[in-house]
PDB file of C-alpha atoms in Angstrom:
ATOM      1  CA  MET A   1      -0.060  -0.230   0.041  1.00 82.00           C
ATOM      2  CA  THR A   2       1.259   3.411  -0.871  1.00 85.00           C
ATOM      3  CA  ILE A   3      -0.561   6.562   0.099  1.00 90.00           C
ATOM      4  CA  SER A   4       0.535  10.182  -0.542  1.00 92.00           C
ATOM      5  CA  HIS A   5       2.343  12.614   2.056  1.00 92.00           C
ATOM      6  CA  PHE A   6      -1.044  14.548   2.440  1.00 94.00           C
ATOM      7  CA  SER A   7      -3.264  11.475   2.952  1.00 95.00           C
ATOM      8  CA  ALA A   8      -1.007  10.485   5.388  1.00 94.00           C
ATOM      9  CA  VAL A   9      -1.209  13.541   7.227  1.00 96.00           C
ATOM     10  CA  ILE A  10      -4.801  13.745   7.240  1.00 97.00           C
ATOM     11  CA  LEU A  11      -5.402   9.956   8.300  1.00 97.00           C
ATOM     12  CA  PHE A  12      -2.865  10.848  10.996  1.00 97.00           C
ATOM     13  CA  SER A  13      -4.641  13.834  12.230  1.00 98.00           C
ATOM     14  CA  LEU A  14      -7.897  12.707  12.351  1.00 98.00           C
ATOM     15  CA  PHE A  15      -7.430   9.326  14.220  1.00 98.00           C
ATOM     16  CA  THR A  16      -5.280  11.138  16.720  1.00 98.00           C
ATOM     17  CA  SER A  17      -7.838  14.116  17.180  1.00 98.00           C
ATOM     18  CA  ILE A  18     -10.452  11.616  17.643  1.00 98.00           C
ATOM     19  CA  VAL A  19      -8.676  10.041  20.722  1.00 98.00           C
ATOM     20  CA  PHE A  20      -7.635  13.620  22.123  1.00 98.00           C
ATOM     21  CA  GLY A  21     -11.146  14.657  21.869  1.00 98.00           C
ATOM     22  CA  ILE A  22     -12.206  11.824  23.733  1.00 98.00           C
ATOM     23  CA  THR A  23      -9.863  11.442  26.490  1.00 97.00           C
ATOM     24  CA  GLN A  24      -9.167  15.191  26.920  1.00 97.00           C
ATOM     25  CA  ARG A  25     -12.399  16.668  27.710  1.00 96.00           C
ATOM     26  CA  ALA A  26     -15.343  15.478  29.707  1.00 94.00           C
ATOM     27  CA  GLU A  27     -18.745  16.460  27.818  1.00 95.00           C
ATOM     28  CA  PRO A  28     -19.459  15.181  24.420  1.00 95.00           C
ATOM     29  CA  LYS A  29     -19.934  18.895  22.872  1.00 97.00           C
ATOM     30  CA  MET A  30     -16.600  19.890  24.082  1.00 97.00           C
ATOM     31  CA  MET A  31     -14.775  16.583  22.752  1.00 97.00           C
ATOM     32  CA  VAL A  32     -15.798  17.251  19.388  1.00 98.00           C
ATOM     33  CA  LYS A  33     -14.866  20.858  19.560  1.00 98.00           C
ATOM     34  CA  PHE A  34     -11.518  20.110  20.885  1.00 98.00           C
ATOM     35  CA  GLY A  35     -10.970  17.143  18.414  1.00 98.00           C
ATOM     36  CA  ALA A  36     -11.879  19.565  15.667  1.00 98.00           C
ATOM     37  CA  PHE A  37      -9.375  22.098  17.152  1.00 98.00           C
ATOM     38  CA  CYS A  38      -6.584  19.637  17.436  1.00 98.00           C
ATOM     39  CA  PHE A  39      -7.347  18.474  13.697  1.00 98.00           C
ATOM     40  CA  VAL A  40      -7.066  21.655  12.385  1.00 98.00           C
ATOM     41  CA  LEU A  41      -3.624  22.202  14.344  1.00 98.00           C
ATOM     42  CA  PHE A  42      -2.259  19.263  13.203  1.00 97.00           C
ATOM     43  CA  VAL A  43      -2.906  19.801   9.420  1.00 98.00           C
ATOM     44  CA  GLY A  44      -2.543  23.611   9.690  1.00 98.00           C
ATOM     45  CA  ALA A  45       1.014  23.100  11.342  1.00 97.00           C
ATOM     46  CA  THR A  46       2.004  20.796   8.978  1.00 96.00           C
ATOM     47  CA  ILE A  47       1.073  22.702   5.937  1.00 96.00           C
ATOM     48  CA  ALA A  48       2.832  26.007   7.550  1.00 97.00           C
ATOM     49  CA  ALA A  49       5.943  23.751   8.192  1.00 97.00           C
ATOM     50  CA  SER A  50       6.047  22.347   4.658  1.00 95.00           C
ATOM     51  CA  TRP A  51       5.755  26.002   3.006  1.00 96.00           C
ATOM     52  CA  ALA A  52       8.408  27.154   5.535  1.00 97.00           C
ATOM     53  CA  MET A  53      10.797  24.212   4.319  1.00 96.00           C
ATOM     54  CA  TYR A  54      10.031  25.114   0.902  1.00 95.00           C
ATOM     55  CA  PHE A  55      10.802  28.613   1.231  1.00 96.00           C
ATOM     56  CA  ILE A  56      14.219  27.966   3.200  1.00 96.00           C
ATOM     57  CA  LYS A  57      15.171  25.342   0.434  1.00 94.00           C
ATOM     58  CA  HIS A  58      14.322  27.983  -2.502  1.00 91.00           C
TER      59      HIS A  58
ATOM     60  CA  MET B   1      -8.286  10.578  44.853  1.00 45.00           C
ATOM     61  CA  LYS B   2      -8.432   7.760  47.271  1.00 46.00           C
ATOM     62  CA  GLU B   3     -12.105   8.830  48.353  1.00 46.00           C
ATOM     63  CA  ASN B   4     -13.346   8.323  44.808  1.00 51.00           C
ATOM     64  CA  TYR B   5     -12.322   4.653  45.250  1.00 51.00           C
ATOM     65  CA  PRO B   6     -15.149   2.984  47.288  1.00 51.00           C
ATOM     66  CA  LEU B   7     -13.917  -0.430  48.921  1.00 49.00           C
ATOM     67  CA  THR B   8     -15.754  -3.551  49.017  1.00 48.00           C
ATOM     68  CA  VAL B   9     -15.187  -6.583  50.751  1.00 45.00           C
ATOM     69  CA  GLY B  10     -14.981  -9.786  48.431  1.00 45.00           C
ATOM     70  CA  ASP B  11     -13.637 -13.269  48.667  1.00 47.00           C
ATOM     71  CA  LYS B  12     -10.389 -12.003  48.080  1.00 46.00           C
ATOM     72  CA  GLY B  13     -10.474  -9.124  50.575  1.00 44.00           C
ATOM     73  CA  LEU B  14     -10.877  -5.589  49.793  1.00 44.00           C
ATOM     74  CA  THR B  15     -11.141  -4.414  46.285  1.00 52.00           C
ATOM     75  CA  GLU B  16     -11.245  -1.279  44.439  1.00 57.00           C
ATOM     76  CA  VAL B  17     -14.576  -0.622  42.312  1.00 58.00           C
ATOM     77  CA  SER B  18     -16.203   2.445  40.851  1.00 59.00           C
ATOM     78  CA  ALA B  19     -19.449   3.783  40.851  1.00 59.00           C
ATOM     79  CA  THR B  20     -20.262   1.738  37.725  1.00 67.00           C
ATOM     80  CA  GLY B  21     -18.868  -1.508  39.438  1.00 83.00           C
ATOM     81  CA  THR B  22     -15.965  -1.692  37.174  1.00 89.00           C
ATOM     82  CA  SER B  23     -12.548  -1.900  38.949  1.00 95.00           C
ATOM     83  CA  PRO B  24     -10.303   0.838  37.654  1.00 96.00           C
ATOM     84  CA  THR B  25      -7.300  -1.663  37.188  1.00 96.00           C
ATOM     85  CA  LEU B  26      -9.559  -3.715  35.124  1.00 97.00           C
ATOM     86  CA  ALA B  27     -10.600  -0.757  32.890  1.00 97.00           C
ATOM     87  CA  LEU B  28      -7.028   0.040  32.496  1.00 97.00           C
ATOM     88  CA  LEU B  29      -5.759  -3.295  31.581  1.00 97.00           C
ATOM     89  CA  ALA B  30      -8.748  -4.038  29.245  1.00 97.00           C
ATOM     90  CA  GLY B  31      -8.236  -0.886  27.320  1.00 97.00           C
ATOM     91  CA  TRP B  32      -4.438  -1.421  27.102  1.00 98.00           C
ATOM     92  CA  LEU B  33      -4.859  -5.321  25.891  1.00 98.00           C
ATOM     93  CA  ILE B  34      -7.539  -4.271  23.618  1.00 98.00           C
ATOM     94  CA  PRO B  35      -8.152  -0.863  21.875  1.00 98.00           C
ATOM     95  CA  GLY B  36     -11.413   0.687  23.647  1.00 97.00           C
ATOM     96  CA  ALA B  37     -12.317  -2.065  25.509  1.00 97.00           C
ATOM     97  CA  GLY B  38     -11.819  -0.084  28.746  1.00 97.00           C
ATOM     98  CA  HIS B  39     -14.376   2.432  27.665  1.00 97.00           C
ATOM     99  CA  LEU B  40     -16.820  -0.546  26.377  1.00 97.00           C
ATOM    100  CA  LEU B  41     -16.493  -2.112  29.977  1.00 96.00           C
ATOM    101  CA  LEU B  42     -17.757   1.008  31.331  1.00 96.00           C
ATOM    102  CA  GLY B  43     -20.687   1.319  28.945  1.00 95.00           C
ATOM    103  CA  LYS B  44     -19.522   4.063  27.163  1.00 96.00           C
ATOM    104  CA  TRP B  45     -19.951   2.298  23.549  1.00 96.00           C
ATOM    105  CA  ILE B  46     -19.256   5.515  21.071  1.00 97.00           C
ATOM    106  CA  ARG B  47     -16.332   6.306  22.796  1.00 97.00           C
ATOM    107  CA  GLY B  48     -14.965   2.542  23.199  1.00 98.00           C
ATOM    108  CA  LEU B  49     -15.717   2.069  19.262  1.00 98.00           C
ATOM    109  CA  LEU B  50     -14.255   5.592  18.262  1.00 98.00           C
ATOM    110  CA  ILE B  51     -11.113   4.479  20.054  1.00 98.00           C
ATOM    111  CA  ALA B  52     -11.004   1.130  18.640  1.00 98.00           C
ATOM    112  CA  VAL B  53     -11.432   2.215  15.228  1.00 98.00           C
ATOM    113  CA  SER B  54      -8.830   4.804  15.675  1.00 98.00           C
ATOM    114  CA  VAL B  55      -6.141   2.604  17.332  1.00 98.00           C
ATOM    115  CA  LEU B  56      -6.777  -0.362  14.952  1.00 98.00           C
ATOM    116  CA  GLY B  57      -6.820   2.188  11.911  1.00 97.00           C
ATOM    117  CA  MET B  58      -3.499   3.392  12.672  1.00 97.00           C
ATOM    118  CA  PHE B  59      -2.019   0.436  13.583  1.00 97.00           C
ATOM    119  CA  ALA B  60      -3.343  -1.502  10.326  1.00 96.00           C
ATOM    120  CA  ILE B  61      -2.394   1.472   8.327  1.00 96.00           C
ATOM    121  CA  GLY B  62       1.077   1.334  10.106  1.00 95.00           C
ATOM    122  CA  ILE B  63       1.478  -2.266   9.017  1.00 94.00           C
ATOM    123  CA  ALA B  64       0.262  -1.699   5.360  1.00 93.00           C
ATOM    124  CA  LEU B  65       2.596   0.991   4.752  1.00 91.00           C
ATOM    125  CA  GLN B  66       5.226  -1.696   5.826  1.00 89.00           C
ATOM    126  CA  GLY B  67       6.179   0.204   9.056  1.00 92.00           C
ATOM    127  CA  LYS B  68       8.824  -1.168  11.153  1.00 91.00           C
ATOM    128  CA  VAL B  69       7.692  -2.970  14.315  1.00 93.00           C
ATOM    129  CA  TYR B  70      10.187  -2.545  16.854  1.00 92.00           C
ATOM    130  CA  LEU B  71      11.789  -5.337  18.837  1.00 90.00           C
ATOM    131  CA  PRO B  72      13.249  -5.281  22.489  1.00 88.00           C
ATOM    132  CA  ASN B  73      16.846  -5.599  23.509  1.00 78.00           C
ATOM    133  CA  THR B  74      18.227  -4.094  20.134  1.00 80.00           C
ATOM    134  CA  GLY B  75      20.474  -1.886  22.286  1.00 84.00           C
ATOM    135  CA  GLU B  76      19.814   1.173  20.481  1.00 87.00           C
ATOM    136  CA  PRO B  77      17.893   4.113  22.732  1.00 88.00           C
ATOM    137  CA  LEU B  78      15.615   4.916  19.609  1.00 89.00           C
ATOM    138  CA  ASP B  79      14.754   1.565  18.986  1.00 89.00           C
ATOM    139  CA  MET B  80      13.857   1.115  22.783  1.00 92.00           C
ATOM    140  CA  LEU B  81      11.700   4.116  22.607  1.00 94.00           C
ATOM    141  CA  GLY B  82      10.119   2.522  19.456  1.00 94.00           C
ATOM    142  CA  PHE B  83       9.548  -0.451  21.449  1.00 95.00           C
ATOM    143  CA  ALA B  84       7.922   1.155  24.427  1.00 95.00           C
ATOM    144  CA  GLY B  85       5.606   3.066  21.999  1.00 96.00           C
ATOM    145  CA  ASP B  86       4.723  -0.060  19.823  1.00 96.00           C
ATOM    146  CA  LEU B  87       4.057  -2.205  23.321  1.00 96.00           C
ATOM    147  CA  GLY B  88       1.440   0.253  24.137  1.00 97.00           C
ATOM    148  CA  SER B  89      -1.077  -1.168  21.368  1.00 97.00           C
ATOM    149  CA  GLY B  90      -1.153  -4.463  23.719  1.00 96.00           C
ATOM    150  CA  LEU B  91      -2.073  -7.454  22.248  1.00 97.00           C
ATOM    151  CA  LEU B  92      -2.058  -6.062  18.629  1.00 97.00           C
ATOM    152  CA  TYR B  93       1.599  -5.694  19.316  1.00 96.00           C
ATOM    153  CA  GLY B  94       1.744  -9.345  20.084  1.00 95.00           C
ATOM    154  CA  LEU B  95      -0.174 -10.468  17.193  1.00 96.00           C
ATOM    155  CA  ALA B  96       2.219  -8.279  14.995  1.00 95.00           C
ATOM    156  CA  ARG B  97       5.372 -10.307  16.474  1.00 93.00           C
ATOM    157  CA  LEU B  98       3.583 -13.381  16.366  1.00 94.00           C
ATOM    158  CA  LEU B  99       2.484 -13.227  12.460  1.00 94.00           C
ATOM    159  CA  GLY B 100       5.648 -11.266  11.301  1.00 91.00           C
ATOM    160  CA  TRP B 101       4.002  -8.480  10.515  1.00 91.00           C
ATOM    161  CA  GLY B 102       5.763  -5.309   9.331  1.00 84.00           C
ATOM    162  CA  GLN B 103       9.211  -4.677   8.131  1.00 75.00           C
ATOM    163  CA  ALA B 104      12.591  -4.483  10.403  1.00 69.00           C
ATOM    164  CA  PRO B 105      14.544  -2.159   7.987  1.00 72.00           C
ATOM    165  CA  VAL B 106      12.972   1.148   6.874  1.00 70.00           C
ATOM    166  CA  LEU B 107      13.292   1.482   2.972  1.00 73.00           C
ATOM    167  CA  THR B 108      11.273   4.278   1.802  1.00 79.00           C
ATOM    168  CA  ALA B 109       9.724   7.719   3.729  1.00 77.00           C
ATOM    169  CA  ILE B 110       6.222   6.114   3.469  1.00 78.00           C
ATOM    170  CA  ALA B 111       7.467   3.032   5.386  1.00 81.00           C
ATOM    171  CA  ASP B 112       8.942   5.105   7.787  1.00 88.00           C
ATOM    172  CA  TYR B 113       5.497   7.035   8.261  1.00 91.00           C
ATOM    173  CA  GLY B 114       4.197   3.574   8.784  1.00 93.00           C
ATOM    174  CA  GLY B 115       6.487   2.681  11.604  1.00 93.00           C
ATOM    175  CA  LYS B 116       5.484   6.296  13.418  1.00 94.00           C
ATOM    176  CA  PHE B 117       1.754   5.377  12.725  1.00 96.00           C
ATOM    177  CA  ILE B 118       2.385   2.057  14.485  1.00 97.00           C
ATOM    178  CA  VAL B 119       4.212   3.745  17.454  1.00 97.00           C
ATOM    179  CA  VAL B 120       1.597   6.514  17.878  1.00 97.00           C
ATOM    180  CA  ALA B 121      -1.355   3.772  17.666  1.00 98.00           C
ATOM    181  CA  GLY B 122       0.170   2.611  20.651  1.00 98.00           C
ATOM    182  CA  LEU B 123       0.748   5.814  22.509  1.00 98.00           C
ATOM    183  CA  LEU B 124      -2.915   6.587  21.808  1.00 98.00           C
ATOM    184  CA  ASN B 125      -4.178   3.261  23.427  1.00 98.00           C
ATOM    185  CA  VAL B 126      -2.361   3.959  26.579  1.00 98.00           C
ATOM    186  CA  VAL B 127      -3.704   7.478  26.448  1.00 98.00           C
ATOM    187  CA  ALA B 128      -6.951   5.986  26.013  1.00 98.00           C
ATOM    188  CA  ALA B 129      -6.507   3.212  28.775  1.00 98.00           C
ATOM    189  CA  VAL B 130      -5.468   5.685  31.443  1.00 98.00           C
ATOM    190  CA  ASP B 131      -8.767   7.673  30.537  1.00 97.00           C
ATOM    191  CA  ALA B 132     -10.938   4.685  31.070  1.00 97.00           C
ATOM    192  CA  HIS B 133      -9.070   4.176  34.663  1.00 97.00           C
ATOM    193  CA  SER B 134      -9.899   7.668  35.438  1.00 96.00           C
ATOM    194  CA  LEU B 135     -13.768   7.326  34.528  1.00 96.00           C
ATOM    195  CA  ALA B 136     -13.679   4.049  36.397  1.00 96.00           C
ATOM    196  CA  SER B 137     -12.219   5.626  39.504  1.00 94.00           C
ATOM    197  CA  GLY B 138     -14.206   8.967  39.394  1.00 93.00           C
ATOM    198  CA  ARG B 139     -11.158  11.095  38.703  1.00 92.00           C
ATOM    199  CA  LYS B 140     -12.907  12.221  35.272  1.00 92.00           C
ATOM    200  CA  ARG B 141     -16.650  13.180  35.724  1.00 86.00           C
ATOM    201  CA  SER B 142     -17.883  11.500  32.626  1.00 84.00           C
TER     202      SER B 142
END
């Protein structure tokens, strides 16, 4: 099996955010909010780091 | 907190039980050995299934990407840390070792991702098992 780097980021962020949401908050509504926050942060930070590396190289 | 651990007298003496009747230690061990089982024992079906799907999904993707399954006692500190992470998957790690899943040498970047998926699956499983323990002991409200 091969997946693209972006697919790997999405899958990693999705699964990790689900567990973080469930374990780090007590109320279901807050779990969803925190999970979504973690997902956006994971993906956003990866994209930002990718662009940073691009500009460092070029 | 100790006051949250009601004590009952059973055949084997004093035993810790939660308000749900499940021992925090049992919830911790079940959650470690089988992803999501700690929450399922406590009747948290949706959380248990989501944790099971997440941990099993990450582990399966890691294996499918031919990620490295770490072995104990290789002498390399990073390998030992990887082994500790892998061990968090409980029975999944035992199954992987038993059936020879995963690759020892990392040959591609994607395979390296696979190894990380397997390690993080184990670490997430430990976090989930500790959460089940906190729920059973009453340290976490719900």
